[in-house]
PDB file of C-alpha atoms in Angstrom:
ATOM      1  CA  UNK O   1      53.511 231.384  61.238  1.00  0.00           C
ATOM      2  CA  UNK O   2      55.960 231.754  63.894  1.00  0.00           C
ATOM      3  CA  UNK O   3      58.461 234.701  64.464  1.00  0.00           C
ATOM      4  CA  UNK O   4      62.451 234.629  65.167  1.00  0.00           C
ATOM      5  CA  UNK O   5      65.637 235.014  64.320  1.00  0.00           C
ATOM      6  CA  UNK O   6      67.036 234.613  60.773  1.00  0.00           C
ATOM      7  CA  UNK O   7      70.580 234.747  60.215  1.00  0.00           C
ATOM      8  CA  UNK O   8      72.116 237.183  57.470  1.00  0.00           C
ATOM      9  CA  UNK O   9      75.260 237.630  55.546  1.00  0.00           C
ATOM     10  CA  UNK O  10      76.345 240.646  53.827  1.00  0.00           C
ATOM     11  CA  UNK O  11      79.706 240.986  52.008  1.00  0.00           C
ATOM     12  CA  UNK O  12      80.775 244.813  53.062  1.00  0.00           C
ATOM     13  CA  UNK O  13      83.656 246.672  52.216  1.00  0.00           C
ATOM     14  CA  UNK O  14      84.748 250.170  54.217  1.00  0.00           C
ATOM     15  CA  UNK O  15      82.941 253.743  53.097  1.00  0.00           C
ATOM     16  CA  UNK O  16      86.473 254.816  53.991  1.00  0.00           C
ATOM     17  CA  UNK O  17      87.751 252.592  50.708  1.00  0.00           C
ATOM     18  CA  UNK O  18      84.772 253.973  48.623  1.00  0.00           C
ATOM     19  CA  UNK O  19      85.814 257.921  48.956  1.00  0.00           C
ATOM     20  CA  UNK O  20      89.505 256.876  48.353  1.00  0.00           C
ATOM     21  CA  UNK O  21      88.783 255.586  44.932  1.00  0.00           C
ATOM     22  CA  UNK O  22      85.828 258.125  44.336  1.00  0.00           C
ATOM     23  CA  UNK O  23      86.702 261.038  45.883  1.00  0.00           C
ATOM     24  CA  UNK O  24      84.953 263.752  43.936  1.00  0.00           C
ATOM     25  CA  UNK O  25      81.311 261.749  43.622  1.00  0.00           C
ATOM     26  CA  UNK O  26      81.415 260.509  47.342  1.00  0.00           C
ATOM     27  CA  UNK O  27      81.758 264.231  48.505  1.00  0.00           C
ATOM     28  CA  UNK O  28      79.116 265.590  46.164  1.00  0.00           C
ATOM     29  CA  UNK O  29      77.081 262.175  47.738  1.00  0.00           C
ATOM     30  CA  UNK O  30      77.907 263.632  51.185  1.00  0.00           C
ATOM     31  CA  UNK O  31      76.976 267.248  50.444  1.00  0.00           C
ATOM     32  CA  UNK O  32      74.062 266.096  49.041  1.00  0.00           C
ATOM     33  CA  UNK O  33      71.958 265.511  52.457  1.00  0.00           C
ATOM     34  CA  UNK O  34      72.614 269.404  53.439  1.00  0.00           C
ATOM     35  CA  UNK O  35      68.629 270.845  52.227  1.00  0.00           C
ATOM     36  CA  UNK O  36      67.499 267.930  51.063  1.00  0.00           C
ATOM     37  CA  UNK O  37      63.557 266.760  51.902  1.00  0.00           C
ATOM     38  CA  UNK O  38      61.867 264.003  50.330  1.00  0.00           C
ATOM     39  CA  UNK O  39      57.772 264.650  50.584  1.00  0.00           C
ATOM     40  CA  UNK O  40      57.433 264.020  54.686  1.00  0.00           C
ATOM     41  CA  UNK O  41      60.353 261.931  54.945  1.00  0.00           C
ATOM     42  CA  UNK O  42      63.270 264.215  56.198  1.00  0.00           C
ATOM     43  CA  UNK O  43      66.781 263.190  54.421  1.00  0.00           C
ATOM     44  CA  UNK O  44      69.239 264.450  56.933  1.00  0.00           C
ATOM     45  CA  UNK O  45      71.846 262.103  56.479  1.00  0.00           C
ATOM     46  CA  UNK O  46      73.503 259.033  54.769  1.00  0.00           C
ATOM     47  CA  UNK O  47      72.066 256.574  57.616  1.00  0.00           C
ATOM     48  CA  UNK O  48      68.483 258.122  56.790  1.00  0.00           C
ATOM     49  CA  UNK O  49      68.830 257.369  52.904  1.00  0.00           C
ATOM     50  CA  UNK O  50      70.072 254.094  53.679  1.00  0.00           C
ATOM     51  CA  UNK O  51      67.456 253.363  56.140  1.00  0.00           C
ATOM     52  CA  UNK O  52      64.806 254.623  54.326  1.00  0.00           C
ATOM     53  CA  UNK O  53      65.752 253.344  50.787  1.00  0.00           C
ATOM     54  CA  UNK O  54      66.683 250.262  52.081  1.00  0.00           C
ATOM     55  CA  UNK O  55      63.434 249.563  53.687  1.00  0.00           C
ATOM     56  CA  UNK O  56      61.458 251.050  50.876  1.00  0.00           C
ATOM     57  CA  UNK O  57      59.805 253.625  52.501  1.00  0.00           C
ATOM     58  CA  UNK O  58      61.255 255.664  49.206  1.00  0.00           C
ATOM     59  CA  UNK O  59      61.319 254.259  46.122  1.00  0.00           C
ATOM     60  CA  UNK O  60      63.929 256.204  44.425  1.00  0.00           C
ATOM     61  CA  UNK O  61      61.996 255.619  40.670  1.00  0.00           C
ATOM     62  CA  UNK O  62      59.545 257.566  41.650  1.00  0.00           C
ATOM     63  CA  UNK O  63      61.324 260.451  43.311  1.00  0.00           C
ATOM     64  CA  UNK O  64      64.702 260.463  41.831  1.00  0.00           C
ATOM     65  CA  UNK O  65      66.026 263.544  44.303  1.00  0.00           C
ATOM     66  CA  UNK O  66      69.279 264.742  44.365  1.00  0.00           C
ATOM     67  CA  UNK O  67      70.910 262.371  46.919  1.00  0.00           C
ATOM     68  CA  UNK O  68      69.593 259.434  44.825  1.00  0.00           C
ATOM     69  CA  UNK O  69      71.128 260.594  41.474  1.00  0.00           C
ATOM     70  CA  UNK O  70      74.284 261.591  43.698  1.00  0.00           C
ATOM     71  CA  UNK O  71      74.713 258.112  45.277  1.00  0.00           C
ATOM     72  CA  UNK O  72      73.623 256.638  41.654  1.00  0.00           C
ATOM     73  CA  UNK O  73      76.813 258.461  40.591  1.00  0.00           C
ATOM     74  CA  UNK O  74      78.767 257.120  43.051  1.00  0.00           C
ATOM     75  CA  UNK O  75      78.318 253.472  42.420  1.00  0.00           C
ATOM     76  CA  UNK O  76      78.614 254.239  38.638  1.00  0.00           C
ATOM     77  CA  UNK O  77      81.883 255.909  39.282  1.00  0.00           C
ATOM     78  CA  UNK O  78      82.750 253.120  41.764  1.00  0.00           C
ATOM     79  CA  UNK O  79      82.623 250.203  39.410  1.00  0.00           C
ATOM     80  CA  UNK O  80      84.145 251.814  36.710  1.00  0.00           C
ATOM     81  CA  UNK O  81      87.360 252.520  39.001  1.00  0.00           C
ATOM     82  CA  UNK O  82      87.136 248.749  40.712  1.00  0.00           C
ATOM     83  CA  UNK O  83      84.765 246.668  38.834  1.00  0.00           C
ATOM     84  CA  UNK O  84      82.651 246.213  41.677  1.00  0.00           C
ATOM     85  CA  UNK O  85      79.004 246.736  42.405  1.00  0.00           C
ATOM     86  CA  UNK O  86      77.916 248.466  46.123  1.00  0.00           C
ATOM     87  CA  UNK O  87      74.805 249.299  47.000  1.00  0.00           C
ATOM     88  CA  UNK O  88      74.200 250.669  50.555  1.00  0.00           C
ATOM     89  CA  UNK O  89      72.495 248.788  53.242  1.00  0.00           C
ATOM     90  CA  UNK O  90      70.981 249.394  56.612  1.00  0.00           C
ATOM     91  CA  UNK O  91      71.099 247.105  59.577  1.00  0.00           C
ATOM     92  CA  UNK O  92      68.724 248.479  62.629  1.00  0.00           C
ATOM     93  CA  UNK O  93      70.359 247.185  65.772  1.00  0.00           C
ATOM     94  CA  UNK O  94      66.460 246.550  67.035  1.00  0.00           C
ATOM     95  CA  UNK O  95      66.127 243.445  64.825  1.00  0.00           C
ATOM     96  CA  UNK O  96      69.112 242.019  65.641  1.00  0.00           C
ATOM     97  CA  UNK O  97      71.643 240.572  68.591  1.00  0.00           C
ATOM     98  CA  UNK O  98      74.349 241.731  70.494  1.00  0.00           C
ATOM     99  CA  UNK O  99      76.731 239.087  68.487  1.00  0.00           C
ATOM    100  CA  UNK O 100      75.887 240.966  64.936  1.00  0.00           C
ATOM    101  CA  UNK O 101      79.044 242.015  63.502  1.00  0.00           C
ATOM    102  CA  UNK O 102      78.037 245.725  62.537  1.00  0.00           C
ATOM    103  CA  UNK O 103      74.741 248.053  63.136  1.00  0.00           C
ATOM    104  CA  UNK O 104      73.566 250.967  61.216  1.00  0.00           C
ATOM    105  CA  UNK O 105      75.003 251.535  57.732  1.00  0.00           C
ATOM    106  CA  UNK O 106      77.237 249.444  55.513  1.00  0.00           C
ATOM    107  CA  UNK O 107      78.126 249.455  51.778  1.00  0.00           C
ATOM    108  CA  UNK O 108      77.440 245.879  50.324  1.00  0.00           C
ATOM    109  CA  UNK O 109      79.591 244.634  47.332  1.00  0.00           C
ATOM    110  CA  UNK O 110      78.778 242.594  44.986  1.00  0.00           C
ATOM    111  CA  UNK O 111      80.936 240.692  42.284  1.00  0.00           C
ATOM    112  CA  UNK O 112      84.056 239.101  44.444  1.00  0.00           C
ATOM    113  CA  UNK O 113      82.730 235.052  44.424  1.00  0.00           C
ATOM    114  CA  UNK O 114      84.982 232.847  42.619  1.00  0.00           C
ATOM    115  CA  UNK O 115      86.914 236.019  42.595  1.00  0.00           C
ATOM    116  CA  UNK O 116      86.474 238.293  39.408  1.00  0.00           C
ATOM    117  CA  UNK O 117      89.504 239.814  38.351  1.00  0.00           C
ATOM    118  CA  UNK O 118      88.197 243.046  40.584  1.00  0.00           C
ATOM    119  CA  UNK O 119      87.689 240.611  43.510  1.00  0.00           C
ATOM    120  CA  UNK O 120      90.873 239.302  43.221  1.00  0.00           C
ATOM    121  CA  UNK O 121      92.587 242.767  43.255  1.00  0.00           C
ATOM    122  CA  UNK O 122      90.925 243.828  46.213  1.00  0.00           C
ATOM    123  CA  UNK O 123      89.784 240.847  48.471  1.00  0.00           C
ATOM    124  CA  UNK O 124      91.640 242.561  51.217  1.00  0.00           C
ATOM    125  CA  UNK O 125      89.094 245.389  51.581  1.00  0.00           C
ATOM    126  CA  UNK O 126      86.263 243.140  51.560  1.00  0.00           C
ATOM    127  CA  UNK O 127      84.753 241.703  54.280  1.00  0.00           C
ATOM    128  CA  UNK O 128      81.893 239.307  55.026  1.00  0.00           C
ATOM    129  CA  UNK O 129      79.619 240.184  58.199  1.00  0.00           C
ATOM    130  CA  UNK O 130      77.246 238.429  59.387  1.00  0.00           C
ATOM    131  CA  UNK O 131      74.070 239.555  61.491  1.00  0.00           C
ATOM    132  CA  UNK O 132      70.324 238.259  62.797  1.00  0.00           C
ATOM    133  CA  UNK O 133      67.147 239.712  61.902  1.00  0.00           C
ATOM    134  CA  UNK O 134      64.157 239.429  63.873  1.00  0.00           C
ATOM    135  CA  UNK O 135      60.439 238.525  61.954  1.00  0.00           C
TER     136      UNK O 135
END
């Protein structure tokens, strides 16, 4: 089988909108990353626990560690404030192009199609991206 490029789409809205309607569990999210170590994988950021959970070199049901239950919290307290689901996603500028519309990390959101009442209300903040993958 051959290899190139695939094109993506992601729906995306801003982390900055996520710790304006979640404050207090996208802090404690944050803070979370300060000591924490996950068997040989180091966790010293968001953009590690993205990349790493999002390329499942940690399943988080095995190993539910304090950044996991902390980011779990987040999206919990996220969709009961908006109605919307996020879940965050990496995007490693080494599989894609120069025309991708973001790199690194991005919160996806799910639940705004044929706008939902919560996609209605805030299909300002959301944004669709698009990107290439190489494989």
């Amino acid at each position: 089988m051959g290899m190139g490029y695939a094109s993506c789409q992601v729906d995306t809205i801003d982390e900055d909108f996520i710790e304006e309607q979640c404050p207090k569990e996208f802090q404690e999210f944050v803070n979370s990353f300060e000591t924490c170590e996950d068997g040989s994988l180091e966790l010293g950021s968001i953009d590690d626990f993205a990349r790493f959970v999002g390329n499942g070199e940690i399943d988080p049901k095995d190993k539910p560690g304090v950044p996991y239950l902390k980011y779990l919290a987040l999206c919990k307290a996220f969709k009961a404030k908006t109605d919307l689901e996020i879940t965050l996603f990496y995007h490693d500028s080494e599989s894609g192009d120069r025309y991708d519309d973001f790199y690194g990390r991005a919160w996806q959101v799910d639940g705004v199609y044929q706008y939902t009442p919560a996609g209605e209300k805030y299909k300002d903040k959301i944004k669709n991206q698009s990107f290439v993958t190489f494989g």
